[in-house]
């Protein structure tokens, strides 16, 4: 179990901490600055959503051990609504970003709206992944999480350089978006299987 968590945490380091290095390598330090400004602006929604979902991990584990499947399904439905609210917040912040940047950094740095939009998509994909990941990991499905994170970790840098050839530095962010969508879709499928299983168990 310890090795699995190590792999998951190492993947977080590779996927989320290598972004600045990759952008700087293929573009310029100025693009790193614009990315960080956009990320810090939209990170508010991500932090709020993460703070809400973090305590659900042990709660899901406890409910799963007690066989309280109704609570798990109801909580996931509530978290889906919160996810939609978080996504709406991301869109609102993105639309208001030109005015926010004007107040925040003035004319010293110009953050392209495309950069903010790409980071917005990344944050929404990450929150979606968190919704499904917390549900599955809370039930002890660490092996699945480990497998998909290894795939994402291996694919991230090659995929980034491939996309860079077409859309420049935005390729790095696009790679992160696609990998998080991959995580979310795989775990979403697992969630649906588990939900159907819980329905069948409740019938007995």
mmCIF file with all atom_site columns, C-alpha atoms in Angstrom:
data_model
loop_
_atom_site.group_PDB
_atom_site.id
_atom_site.type_symbol
_atom_site.label_atom_id
_atom_site.label_alt_id
_atom_site.label_comp_id
_atom_site.label_asym_id
_atom_site.label_entity_id
_atom_site.label_seq_id
_atom_site.pdbx_PDB_ins_code
_atom_site.Cartn_x
_atom_site.Cartn_y
_atom_site.Cartn_z
_atom_site.occupancy
_atom_site.B_iso_or_equiv
_atom_site.pdbx_formal_charge
_atom_site.auth_seq_id
_atom_site.auth_comp_id
_atom_site.auth_asym_id
_atom_site.auth_atom_id
_atom_site.pdbx_PDB_model_num
ATOM 1   C CA . UNK A 1 1   ? 0.000   0.000  0.000   1.00 0.00 ? 1   UNK A CA 1
ATOM 2   C CA . UNK A 1 2   ? 2.869   2.360  0.826   1.00 0.00 ? 2   UNK A CA 1
ATOM 3   C CA . UNK A 1 3   ? 4.424   1.855  -2.613  1.00 0.00 ? 3   UNK A CA 1
ATOM 4   C CA . UNK A 1 4   ? 1.098   2.625  -4.289  1.00 0.00 ? 4   UNK A CA 1
ATOM 5   C CA . UNK A 1 5   ? 0.740   5.920  -2.432  1.00 0.00 ? 5   UNK A CA 1
ATOM 6   C CA . UNK A 1 6   ? 4.361   6.734  -3.257  1.00 0.00 ? 6   UNK A CA 1
ATOM 7   C CA . UNK A 1 7   ? 3.665   6.231  -6.973  1.00 0.00 ? 7   UNK A CA 1
ATOM 8   C CA . UNK A 1 8   ? 0.519   8.386  -6.777  1.00 0.00 ? 8   UNK A CA 1
ATOM 9   C CA . UNK A 1 9   ? 2.381   11.203 -5.002  1.00 0.00 ? 9   UNK A CA 1
ATOM 10  C CA . UNK A 1 10  ? 5.325   10.954 -7.404  1.00 0.00 ? 10  UNK A CA 1
ATOM 11  C CA . UNK A 1 11  ? 2.878   11.284 -10.299 1.00 0.00 ? 11  UNK A CA 1
ATOM 12  C CA . UNK A 1 12  ? 1.531   14.471 -8.715  1.00 0.00 ? 12  UNK A CA 1
ATOM 13  C CA . UNK A 1 13  ? 5.088   15.825 -8.643  1.00 0.00 ? 13  UNK A CA 1
ATOM 14  C CA . UNK A 1 14  ? 5.733   14.945 -12.299 1.00 0.00 ? 14  UNK A CA 1
ATOM 15  C CA . UNK A 1 15  ? 2.368   16.075 -13.659 1.00 0.00 ? 15  UNK A CA 1
ATOM 16  C CA . UNK A 1 16  ? 1.737   19.246 -11.700 1.00 0.00 ? 16  UNK A CA 1
ATOM 17  C CA . UNK A 1 17  ? 5.212   20.511 -10.793 1.00 0.00 ? 17  UNK A CA 1
ATOM 18  C CA . UNK A 1 18  ? 6.873   20.062 -14.183 1.00 0.00 ? 18  UNK A CA 1
ATOM 19  C CA . UNK A 1 19  ? 4.549   22.527 -15.925 1.00 0.00 ? 19  UNK A CA 1
ATOM 20  C CA . UNK A 1 20  ? 6.680   25.618 -15.294 1.00 0.00 ? 20  UNK A CA 1
ATOM 21  C CA . UNK A 1 21  ? 9.823   23.834 -16.486 1.00 0.00 ? 21  UNK A CA 1
ATOM 22  C CA . UNK A 1 22  ? 8.156   22.601 -19.671 1.00 0.00 ? 22  UNK A CA 1
ATOM 23  C CA . UNK A 1 23  ? 6.610   25.975 -20.517 1.00 0.00 ? 23  UNK A CA 1
ATOM 24  C CA . UNK A 1 24  ? 9.904   27.767 -19.876 1.00 0.00 ? 24  UNK A CA 1
ATOM 25  C CA . UNK A 1 25  ? 11.759  25.214 -21.970 1.00 0.00 ? 25  UNK A CA 1
ATOM 26  C CA . UNK A 1 26  ? 9.526   25.531 -25.042 1.00 0.00 ? 26  UNK A CA 1
ATOM 27  C CA . UNK A 1 27  ? 8.598   29.201 -24.742 1.00 0.00 ? 27  UNK A CA 1
ATOM 28  C CA . UNK A 1 28  ? 9.871   31.938 -22.437 1.00 0.00 ? 28  UNK A CA 1
ATOM 29  C CA . UNK A 1 29  ? 9.858   32.847 -18.731 1.00 0.00 ? 29  UNK A CA 1
ATOM 30  C CA . UNK A 1 30  ? 7.155   35.427 -19.540 1.00 0.00 ? 30  UNK A CA 1
ATOM 31  C CA . UNK A 1 31  ? 4.771   32.602 -20.487 1.00 0.00 ? 31  UNK A CA 1
ATOM 32  C CA . UNK A 1 32  ? 5.548   30.975 -17.132 1.00 0.00 ? 32  UNK A CA 1
ATOM 33  C CA . UNK A 1 33  ? 4.535   34.230 -15.434 1.00 0.00 ? 33  UNK A CA 1
ATOM 34  C CA . UNK A 1 34  ? 1.240   34.442 -17.313 1.00 0.00 ? 34  UNK A CA 1
ATOM 35  C CA . UNK A 1 35  ? 0.508   30.774 -16.532 1.00 0.00 ? 35  UNK A CA 1
ATOM 36  C CA . UNK A 1 36  ? 1.204   31.260 -12.827 1.00 0.00 ? 36  UNK A CA 1
ATOM 37  C CA . UNK A 1 37  ? -1.019  34.337 -12.668 1.00 0.00 ? 37  UNK A CA 1
ATOM 38  C CA . UNK A 1 38  ? -3.878  32.488 -14.363 1.00 0.00 ? 38  UNK A CA 1
ATOM 39  C CA . UNK A 1 39  ? -3.326  29.448 -12.154 1.00 0.00 ? 39  UNK A CA 1
ATOM 40  C CA . UNK A 1 40  ? -3.289  31.483 -8.935  1.00 0.00 ? 40  UNK A CA 1
ATOM 41  C CA . UNK A 1 41  ? -6.475  33.252 -9.991  1.00 0.00 ? 41  UNK A CA 1
ATOM 42  C CA . UNK A 1 42  ? -8.392  30.055 -10.740 1.00 0.00 ? 42  UNK A CA 1
ATOM 43  C CA . UNK A 1 43  ? -6.737  28.044 -7.972  1.00 0.00 ? 43  UNK A CA 1
ATOM 44  C CA . UNK A 1 44  ? -9.272  29.589 -5.590  1.00 0.00 ? 44  UNK A CA 1
ATOM 45  C CA . UNK A 1 45  ? -12.036 27.388 -7.009  1.00 0.00 ? 45  UNK A CA 1
ATOM 46  C CA . UNK A 1 46  ? -9.752  24.338 -6.944  1.00 0.00 ? 46  UNK A CA 1
ATOM 47  C CA . UNK A 1 47  ? -8.732  24.898 -3.306  1.00 0.00 ? 47  UNK A CA 1
ATOM 48  C CA . UNK A 1 48  ? -12.329 25.352 -2.160  1.00 0.00 ? 48  UNK A CA 1
ATOM 49  C CA . UNK A 1 49  ? -13.440 22.183 -3.928  1.00 0.00 ? 49  UNK A CA 1
ATOM 50  C CA . UNK A 1 50  ? -10.454 20.201 -2.597  1.00 0.00 ? 50  UNK A CA 1
ATOM 51  C CA . UNK A 1 51  ? -11.156 21.380 0.957   1.00 0.00 ? 51  UNK A CA 1
ATOM 52  C CA . UNK A 1 52  ? -14.727 20.107 0.604   1.00 0.00 ? 52  UNK A CA 1
ATOM 53  C CA . UNK A 1 53  ? -13.817 16.734 -0.921  1.00 0.00 ? 53  UNK A CA 1
ATOM 54  C CA . UNK A 1 54  ? -10.796 15.889 1.287   1.00 0.00 ? 54  UNK A CA 1
ATOM 55  C CA . UNK A 1 55  ? -12.815 14.887 4.400   1.00 0.00 ? 55  UNK A CA 1
ATOM 56  C CA . UNK A 1 56  ? -15.021 12.628 2.262   1.00 0.00 ? 56  UNK A CA 1
ATOM 57  C CA . UNK A 1 57  ? -12.231 10.085 1.758   1.00 0.00 ? 57  UNK A CA 1
ATOM 58  C CA . UNK A 1 58  ? -12.425 8.605  5.301   1.00 0.00 ? 58  UNK A CA 1
ATOM 59  C CA . UNK A 1 59  ? -16.196 9.202  5.340   1.00 0.00 ? 59  UNK A CA 1
ATOM 60  C CA . UNK A 1 60  ? -16.643 7.066  2.198   1.00 0.00 ? 60  UNK A CA 1
ATOM 61  C CA . UNK A 1 61  ? -14.363 4.404  3.704   1.00 0.00 ? 61  UNK A CA 1
ATOM 62  C CA . UNK A 1 62  ? -16.432 4.270  6.900   1.00 0.00 ? 62  UNK A CA 1
ATOM 63  C CA . UNK A 1 63  ? -19.747 4.172  5.021   1.00 0.00 ? 63  UNK A CA 1
ATOM 64  C CA . UNK A 1 64  ? -18.449 1.458  2.667   1.00 0.00 ? 64  UNK A CA 1
ATOM 65  C CA . UNK A 1 65  ? -17.297 -0.672 5.616   1.00 0.00 ? 65  UNK A CA 1
ATOM 66  C CA . UNK A 1 66  ? -20.746 -0.314 7.244   1.00 0.00 ? 66  UNK A CA 1
ATOM 67  C CA . UNK A 1 67  ? -22.585 -1.004 3.998   1.00 0.00 ? 67  UNK A CA 1
ATOM 68  C CA . UNK A 1 68  ? -24.274 2.395  4.041   1.00 0.00 ? 68  UNK A CA 1
ATOM 69  C CA . UNK A 1 69  ? -24.562 2.630  0.265   1.00 0.00 ? 69  UNK A CA 1
ATOM 70  C CA . UNK A 1 70  ? -27.503 5.041  0.309   1.00 0.00 ? 70  UNK A CA 1
ATOM 71  C CA . UNK A 1 71  ? -25.415 7.651  2.130   1.00 0.00 ? 71  UNK A CA 1
ATOM 72  C CA . UNK A 1 72  ? -22.565 7.204  -0.339  1.00 0.00 ? 72  UNK A CA 1
ATOM 73  C CA . UNK A 1 73  ? -24.848 7.677  -3.354  1.00 0.00 ? 73  UNK A CA 1
ATOM 74  C CA . UNK A 1 74  ? -26.598 10.688 -1.836  1.00 0.00 ? 74  UNK A CA 1
ATOM 75  C CA . UNK A 1 75  ? -23.299 12.321 -0.907  1.00 0.00 ? 75  UNK A CA 1
ATOM 76  C CA . UNK A 1 76  ? -21.940 11.791 -4.403  1.00 0.00 ? 76  UNK A CA 1
ATOM 77  C CA . UNK A 1 77  ? -25.037 13.448 -5.877  1.00 0.00 ? 77  UNK A CA 1
ATOM 78  C CA . UNK A 1 78  ? -24.510 16.437 -3.578  1.00 0.00 ? 78  UNK A CA 1
ATOM 79  C CA . UNK A 1 79  ? -20.848 16.626 -4.529  1.00 0.00 ? 79  UNK A CA 1
ATOM 80  C CA . UNK A 1 80  ? -21.827 16.564 -8.205  1.00 0.00 ? 80  UNK A CA 1
ATOM 81  C CA . UNK A 1 81  ? -23.940 19.673 -7.614  1.00 0.00 ? 81  UNK A CA 1
ATOM 82  C CA . UNK A 1 82  ? -21.017 21.348 -5.833  1.00 0.00 ? 82  UNK A CA 1
ATOM 83  C CA . UNK A 1 83  ? -18.798 20.376 -8.767  1.00 0.00 ? 83  UNK A CA 1
ATOM 84  C CA . UNK A 1 84  ? -21.170 22.135 -11.170 1.00 0.00 ? 84  UNK A CA 1
ATOM 85  C CA . UNK A 1 85  ? -21.123 25.216 -8.939  1.00 0.00 ? 85  UNK A CA 1
ATOM 86  C CA . UNK A 1 86  ? -17.318 25.142 -8.900  1.00 0.00 ? 86  UNK A CA 1
ATOM 87  C CA . UNK A 1 87  ? -17.240 24.905 -12.683 1.00 0.00 ? 87  UNK A CA 1
ATOM 88  C CA . UNK A 1 88  ? -19.644 27.827 -12.895 1.00 0.00 ? 88  UNK A CA 1
ATOM 89  C CA . UNK A 1 89  ? -17.339 29.793 -10.599 1.00 0.00 ? 89  UNK A CA 1
ATOM 90  C CA . UNK A 1 90  ? -14.382 28.988 -12.868 1.00 0.00 ? 90  UNK A CA 1
ATOM 91  C CA . UNK A 1 91  ? -16.259 30.235 -15.931 1.00 0.00 ? 91  UNK A CA 1
ATOM 92  C CA . UNK A 1 92  ? -17.319 33.420 -14.126 1.00 0.00 ? 92  UNK A CA 1
ATOM 93  C CA . UNK A 1 93  ? -13.764 34.124 -12.938 1.00 0.00 ? 93  UNK A CA 1
ATOM 94  C CA . UNK A 1 94  ? -12.443 33.508 -16.454 1.00 0.00 ? 94  UNK A CA 1
ATOM 95  C CA . UNK A 1 95  ? -14.918 35.952 -17.984 1.00 0.00 ? 95  UNK A CA 1
ATOM 96  C CA . UNK A 1 96  ? -14.045 38.557 -15.356 1.00 0.00 ? 96  UNK A CA 1
ATOM 97  C CA . UNK A 1 97  ? -10.298 37.865 -15.544 1.00 0.00 ? 97  UNK A CA 1
ATOM 98  C CA . UNK A 1 98  ? -9.379  40.880 -17.762 1.00 0.00 ? 98  UNK A CA 1
ATOM 99  C CA . UNK A 1 99  ? -10.829 43.243 -15.132 1.00 0.00 ? 99  UNK A CA 1
ATOM 100 C CA . UNK A 1 100 ? -9.286  41.269 -12.247 1.00 0.00 ? 100 UNK A CA 1
ATOM 101 C CA . UNK A 1 101 ? -5.830  41.306 -13.860 1.00 0.00 ? 101 UNK A CA 1
ATOM 102 C CA . UNK A 1 102 ? -6.183  45.045 -14.451 1.00 0.00 ? 102 UNK A CA 1
ATOM 103 C CA . UNK A 1 103 ? -6.711  45.613 -10.723 1.00 0.00 ? 103 UNK A CA 1
ATOM 104 C CA . UNK A 1 104 ? -4.260  42.928 -9.606  1.00 0.00 ? 104 UNK A CA 1
ATOM 105 C CA . UNK A 1 105 ? -1.140  43.479 -11.761 1.00 0.00 ? 105 UNK A CA 1
ATOM 106 C CA . UNK A 1 106 ? -2.082  46.554 -13.788 1.00 0.00 ? 106 UNK A CA 1
ATOM 107 C CA . UNK A 1 107 ? -0.225  46.939 -17.073 1.00 0.00 ? 107 UNK A CA 1
ATOM 108 C CA . UNK A 1 108 ? 2.965   45.231 -15.891 1.00 0.00 ? 108 UNK A CA 1
ATOM 109 C CA . UNK A 1 109 ? 1.907   41.817 -17.261 1.00 0.00 ? 109 UNK A CA 1
ATOM 110 C CA . UNK A 1 110 ? -0.622  41.003 -19.962 1.00 0.00 ? 110 UNK A CA 1
ATOM 111 C CA . UNK A 1 111 ? -2.237  37.600 -19.443 1.00 0.00 ? 111 UNK A CA 1
ATOM 112 C CA . UNK A 1 112 ? -3.800  36.291 -22.680 1.00 0.00 ? 112 UNK A CA 1
ATOM 113 C CA . UNK A 1 113 ? -7.451  35.302 -22.359 1.00 0.00 ? 113 UNK A CA 1
ATOM 114 C CA . UNK A 1 114 ? -6.516  32.008 -24.061 1.00 0.00 ? 114 UNK A CA 1
ATOM 115 C CA . UNK A 1 115 ? -4.131  31.198 -21.209 1.00 0.00 ? 115 UNK A CA 1
ATOM 116 C CA . UNK A 1 116 ? -6.812  31.863 -18.594 1.00 0.00 ? 116 UNK A CA 1
ATOM 117 C CA . UNK A 1 117 ? -9.334  29.785 -20.563 1.00 0.00 ? 117 UNK A CA 1
ATOM 118 C CA . UNK A 1 118 ? -6.936  26.842 -20.822 1.00 0.00 ? 118 UNK A CA 1
ATOM 119 C CA . UNK A 1 119 ? -6.193  26.960 -17.101 1.00 0.00 ? 119 UNK A CA 1
ATOM 120 C CA . UNK A 1 120 ? -9.955  27.168 -16.469 1.00 0.00 ? 120 UNK A CA 1
ATOM 121 C CA . UNK A 1 121 ? -10.490 23.945 -18.437 1.00 0.00 ? 121 UNK A CA 1
ATOM 122 C CA . UNK A 1 122 ? -7.650  22.299 -16.517 1.00 0.00 ? 122 UNK A CA 1
ATOM 123 C CA . UNK A 1 123 ? -9.130  23.272 -13.134 1.00 0.00 ? 123 UNK A CA 1
ATOM 124 C CA . UNK A 1 124 ? -12.569 21.984 -14.140 1.00 0.00 ? 124 UNK A CA 1
ATOM 125 C CA . UNK A 1 125 ? -11.059 18.682 -15.344 1.00 0.00 ? 125 UNK A CA 1
ATOM 126 C CA . UNK A 1 126 ? -9.100  18.378 -12.100 1.00 0.00 ? 126 UNK A CA 1
ATOM 127 C CA . UNK A 1 127 ? -12.199 18.963 -9.952  1.00 0.00 ? 127 UNK A CA 1
ATOM 128 C CA . UNK A 1 128 ? -14.116 16.361 -11.961 1.00 0.00 ? 128 UNK A CA 1
ATOM 129 C CA . UNK A 1 129 ? -11.288 13.908 -11.392 1.00 0.00 ? 129 UNK A CA 1
ATOM 130 C CA . UNK A 1 130 ? -11.340 14.710 -7.665  1.00 0.00 ? 130 UNK A CA 1
ATOM 131 C CA . UNK A 1 131 ? -15.088 13.962 -7.478  1.00 0.00 ? 131 UNK A CA 1
ATOM 132 C CA . UNK A 1 132 ? -14.652 10.473 -8.883  1.00 0.00 ? 132 UNK A CA 1
ATOM 133 C CA . UNK A 1 133 ? -11.237 9.751  -7.380  1.00 0.00 ? 133 UNK A CA 1
ATOM 134 C CA . UNK A 1 134 ? -12.335 10.453 -3.812  1.00 0.00 ? 134 UNK A CA 1
ATOM 135 C CA . UNK A 1 135 ? -15.300 8.098  -4.209  1.00 0.00 ? 135 UNK A CA 1
ATOM 136 C CA . UNK A 1 136 ? -13.229 5.196  -5.557  1.00 0.00 ? 136 UNK A CA 1
ATOM 137 C CA . UNK A 1 137 ? -10.153 5.618  -3.355  1.00 0.00 ? 137 UNK A CA 1
ATOM 138 C CA . UNK A 1 138 ? -12.425 5.905  -0.318  1.00 0.00 ? 138 UNK A CA 1
ATOM 139 C CA . UNK A 1 139 ? -13.529 2.343  -1.040  1.00 0.00 ? 139 UNK A CA 1
ATOM 140 C CA . UNK A 1 140 ? -9.923  1.153  -1.101  1.00 0.00 ? 140 UNK A CA 1
ATOM 141 C CA . UNK A 1 141 ? -9.548  0.882  -4.892  1.00 0.00 ? 141 UNK A CA 1
ATOM 142 C CA . UNK A 1 142 ? -5.942  2.092  -4.690  1.00 0.00 ? 142 UNK A CA 1
ATOM 143 C CA . UNK A 1 143 ? -4.721  -0.326 -7.364  1.00 0.00 ? 143 UNK A CA 1
ATOM 144 C CA . UNK A 1 144 ? -6.911  1.299  -10.030 1.00 0.00 ? 144 UNK A CA 1
ATOM 145 C CA . UNK A 1 145 ? -5.712  4.767  -8.999  1.00 0.00 ? 145 UNK A CA 1
ATOM 146 C CA . UNK A 1 146 ? -2.099  3.603  -9.146  1.00 0.00 ? 146 UNK A CA 1
ATOM 147 C CA . UNK A 1 147 ? -2.431  2.110  -12.630 1.00 0.00 ? 147 UNK A CA 1
ATOM 148 C CA . UNK A 1 148 ? -4.040  5.164  -14.221 1.00 0.00 ? 148 UNK A CA 1
ATOM 149 C CA . UNK A 1 149 ? -1.625  7.585  -12.523 1.00 0.00 ? 149 UNK A CA 1
ATOM 150 C CA . UNK A 1 150 ? 1.346   5.616  -13.877 1.00 0.00 ? 150 UNK A CA 1
ATOM 151 C CA . UNK A 1 151 ? -0.147  5.840  -17.373 1.00 0.00 ? 151 UNK A CA 1
ATOM 152 C CA . UNK A 1 152 ? -0.665  9.589  -16.965 1.00 0.00 ? 152 UNK A CA 1
ATOM 153 C CA . UNK A 1 153 ? 2.836   10.109 -15.596 1.00 0.00 ? 153 UNK A CA 1
ATOM 154 C CA . UNK A 1 154 ? 4.427   8.249  -18.523 1.00 0.00 ? 154 UNK A CA 1
ATOM 155 C CA . UNK A 1 155 ? 2.317   10.035 -21.156 1.00 0.00 ? 155 UNK A CA 1
ATOM 156 C CA . UNK A 1 156 ? 2.468   13.616 -19.856 1.00 0.00 ? 156 UNK A CA 1
ATOM 157 C CA . UNK A 1 157 ? 5.870   14.823 -21.083 1.00 0.00 ? 157 UNK A CA 1
ATOM 158 C CA . UNK A 1 158 ? 5.767   13.103 -24.533 1.00 0.00 ? 158 UNK A CA 1
ATOM 159 C CA . UNK A 1 159 ? 2.173   14.301 -25.039 1.00 0.00 ? 159 UNK A CA 1
ATOM 160 C CA . UNK A 1 160 ? 3.164   17.830 -24.018 1.00 0.00 ? 160 UNK A CA 1
ATOM 161 C CA . UNK A 1 161 ? 5.967   17.976 -26.588 1.00 0.00 ? 161 UNK A CA 1
ATOM 162 C CA . UNK A 1 162 ? 3.673   16.543 -29.260 1.00 0.00 ? 162 UNK A CA 1
ATOM 163 C CA . UNK A 1 163 ? 0.984   19.176 -28.638 1.00 0.00 ? 163 UNK A CA 1
ATOM 164 C CA . UNK A 1 164 ? 3.574   21.946 -28.375 1.00 0.00 ? 164 UNK A CA 1
ATOM 165 C CA . UNK A 1 165 ? 4.289   21.451 -32.067 1.00 0.00 ? 165 UNK A CA 1
ATOM 166 C CA . UNK A 1 166 ? 0.707   22.507 -32.849 1.00 0.00 ? 166 UNK A CA 1
ATOM 167 C CA . UNK A 1 167 ? -0.356  25.002 -30.174 1.00 0.00 ? 167 UNK A CA 1
ATOM 168 C CA . UNK A 1 168 ? 2.875   26.158 -28.565 1.00 0.00 ? 168 UNK A CA 1
ATOM 169 C CA . UNK A 1 169 ? 3.185   26.436 -24.790 1.00 0.00 ? 169 UNK A CA 1
ATOM 170 C CA . UNK A 1 170 ? -0.546  25.767 -24.453 1.00 0.00 ? 170 UNK A CA 1
ATOM 171 C CA . UNK A 1 171 ? 0.276   22.169 -25.350 1.00 0.00 ? 171 UNK A CA 1
ATOM 172 C CA . UNK A 1 172 ? 1.605   21.590 -21.826 1.00 0.00 ? 172 UNK A CA 1
ATOM 173 C CA . UNK A 1 173 ? -1.668  22.715 -20.263 1.00 0.00 ? 173 UNK A CA 1
ATOM 174 C CA . UNK A 1 174 ? -3.660  20.790 -22.864 1.00 0.00 ? 174 UNK A CA 1
ATOM 175 C CA . UNK A 1 175 ? -1.748  17.643 -21.931 1.00 0.00 ? 175 UNK A CA 1
ATOM 176 C CA . UNK A 1 176 ? -2.706  18.150 -18.277 1.00 0.00 ? 176 UNK A CA 1
ATOM 177 C CA . UNK A 1 177 ? -6.344  18.672 -19.294 1.00 0.00 ? 177 UNK A CA 1
ATOM 178 C CA . UNK A 1 178 ? -6.437  15.485 -21.375 1.00 0.00 ? 178 UNK A CA 1
ATOM 179 C CA . UNK A 1 179 ? -4.743  13.393 -18.685 1.00 0.00 ? 179 UNK A CA 1
ATOM 180 C CA . UNK A 1 180 ? -7.134  14.603 -15.981 1.00 0.00 ? 180 UNK A CA 1
ATOM 181 C CA . UNK A 1 181 ? -10.090 13.893 -18.283 1.00 0.00 ? 181 UNK A CA 1
ATOM 182 C CA . UNK A 1 182 ? -8.641  10.422 -18.842 1.00 0.00 ? 182 UNK A CA 1
ATOM 183 C CA . UNK A 1 183 ? -8.430  9.907  -15.075 1.00 0.00 ? 183 UNK A CA 1
ATOM 184 C CA . UNK A 1 184 ? -11.972 11.186 -14.567 1.00 0.00 ? 184 UNK A CA 1
ATOM 185 C CA . UNK A 1 185 ? -13.519 9.056  -17.335 1.00 0.00 ? 185 UNK A CA 1
ATOM 186 C CA . UNK A 1 186 ? -11.847 5.843  -16.181 1.00 0.00 ? 186 UNK A CA 1
ATOM 187 C CA . UNK A 1 187 ? -12.853 6.395  -12.569 1.00 0.00 ? 187 UNK A CA 1
ATOM 188 C CA . UNK A 1 188 ? -16.346 7.526  -13.640 1.00 0.00 ? 188 UNK A CA 1
ATOM 189 C CA . UNK A 1 189 ? -16.820 4.160  -15.369 1.00 0.00 ? 189 UNK A CA 1
ATOM 190 C CA . UNK A 1 190 ? -15.629 2.434  -12.206 1.00 0.00 ? 190 UNK A CA 1
ATOM 191 C CA . UNK A 1 191 ? -18.033 4.591  -10.165 1.00 0.00 ? 191 UNK A CA 1
ATOM 192 C CA . UNK A 1 192 ? -20.958 3.499  -12.342 1.00 0.00 ? 192 UNK A CA 1
ATOM 193 C CA . UNK A 1 193 ? -20.028 -0.167 -11.920 1.00 0.00 ? 193 UNK A CA 1
ATOM 194 C CA . UNK A 1 194 ? -19.729 0.255  -8.135  1.00 0.00 ? 194 UNK A CA 1
ATOM 195 C CA . UNK A 1 195 ? -23.046 2.146  -7.976  1.00 0.00 ? 195 UNK A CA 1
ATOM 196 C CA . UNK A 1 196 ? -24.849 -0.651 -9.823  1.00 0.00 ? 196 UNK A CA 1
ATOM 197 C CA . UNK A 1 197 ? -23.211 -3.179 -7.502  1.00 0.00 ? 197 UNK A CA 1
ATOM 198 C CA . UNK A 1 198 ? -24.420 -1.216 -4.459  1.00 0.00 ? 198 UNK A CA 1
ATOM 199 C CA . UNK A 1 199 ? -27.949 -1.197 -5.874  1.00 0.00 ? 199 UNK A CA 1
ATOM 200 C CA . UNK A 1 200 ? -27.823 -4.975 -6.312  1.00 0.00 ? 200 UNK A CA 1
ATOM 201 C CA . UNK A 1 201 ? -26.466 -5.497 -2.790  1.00 0.00 ? 201 UNK A CA 1
ATOM 202 C CA . UNK A 1 202 ? -29.182 -3.304 -1.305  1.00 0.00 ? 202 UNK A CA 1
ATOM 203 C CA . UNK A 1 203 ? -31.817 -5.517 -2.972  1.00 0.00 ? 203 UNK A CA 1
ATOM 204 C CA . UNK A 1 204 ? -30.635 -8.373 -0.774  1.00 0.00 ? 204 UNK A CA 1
#
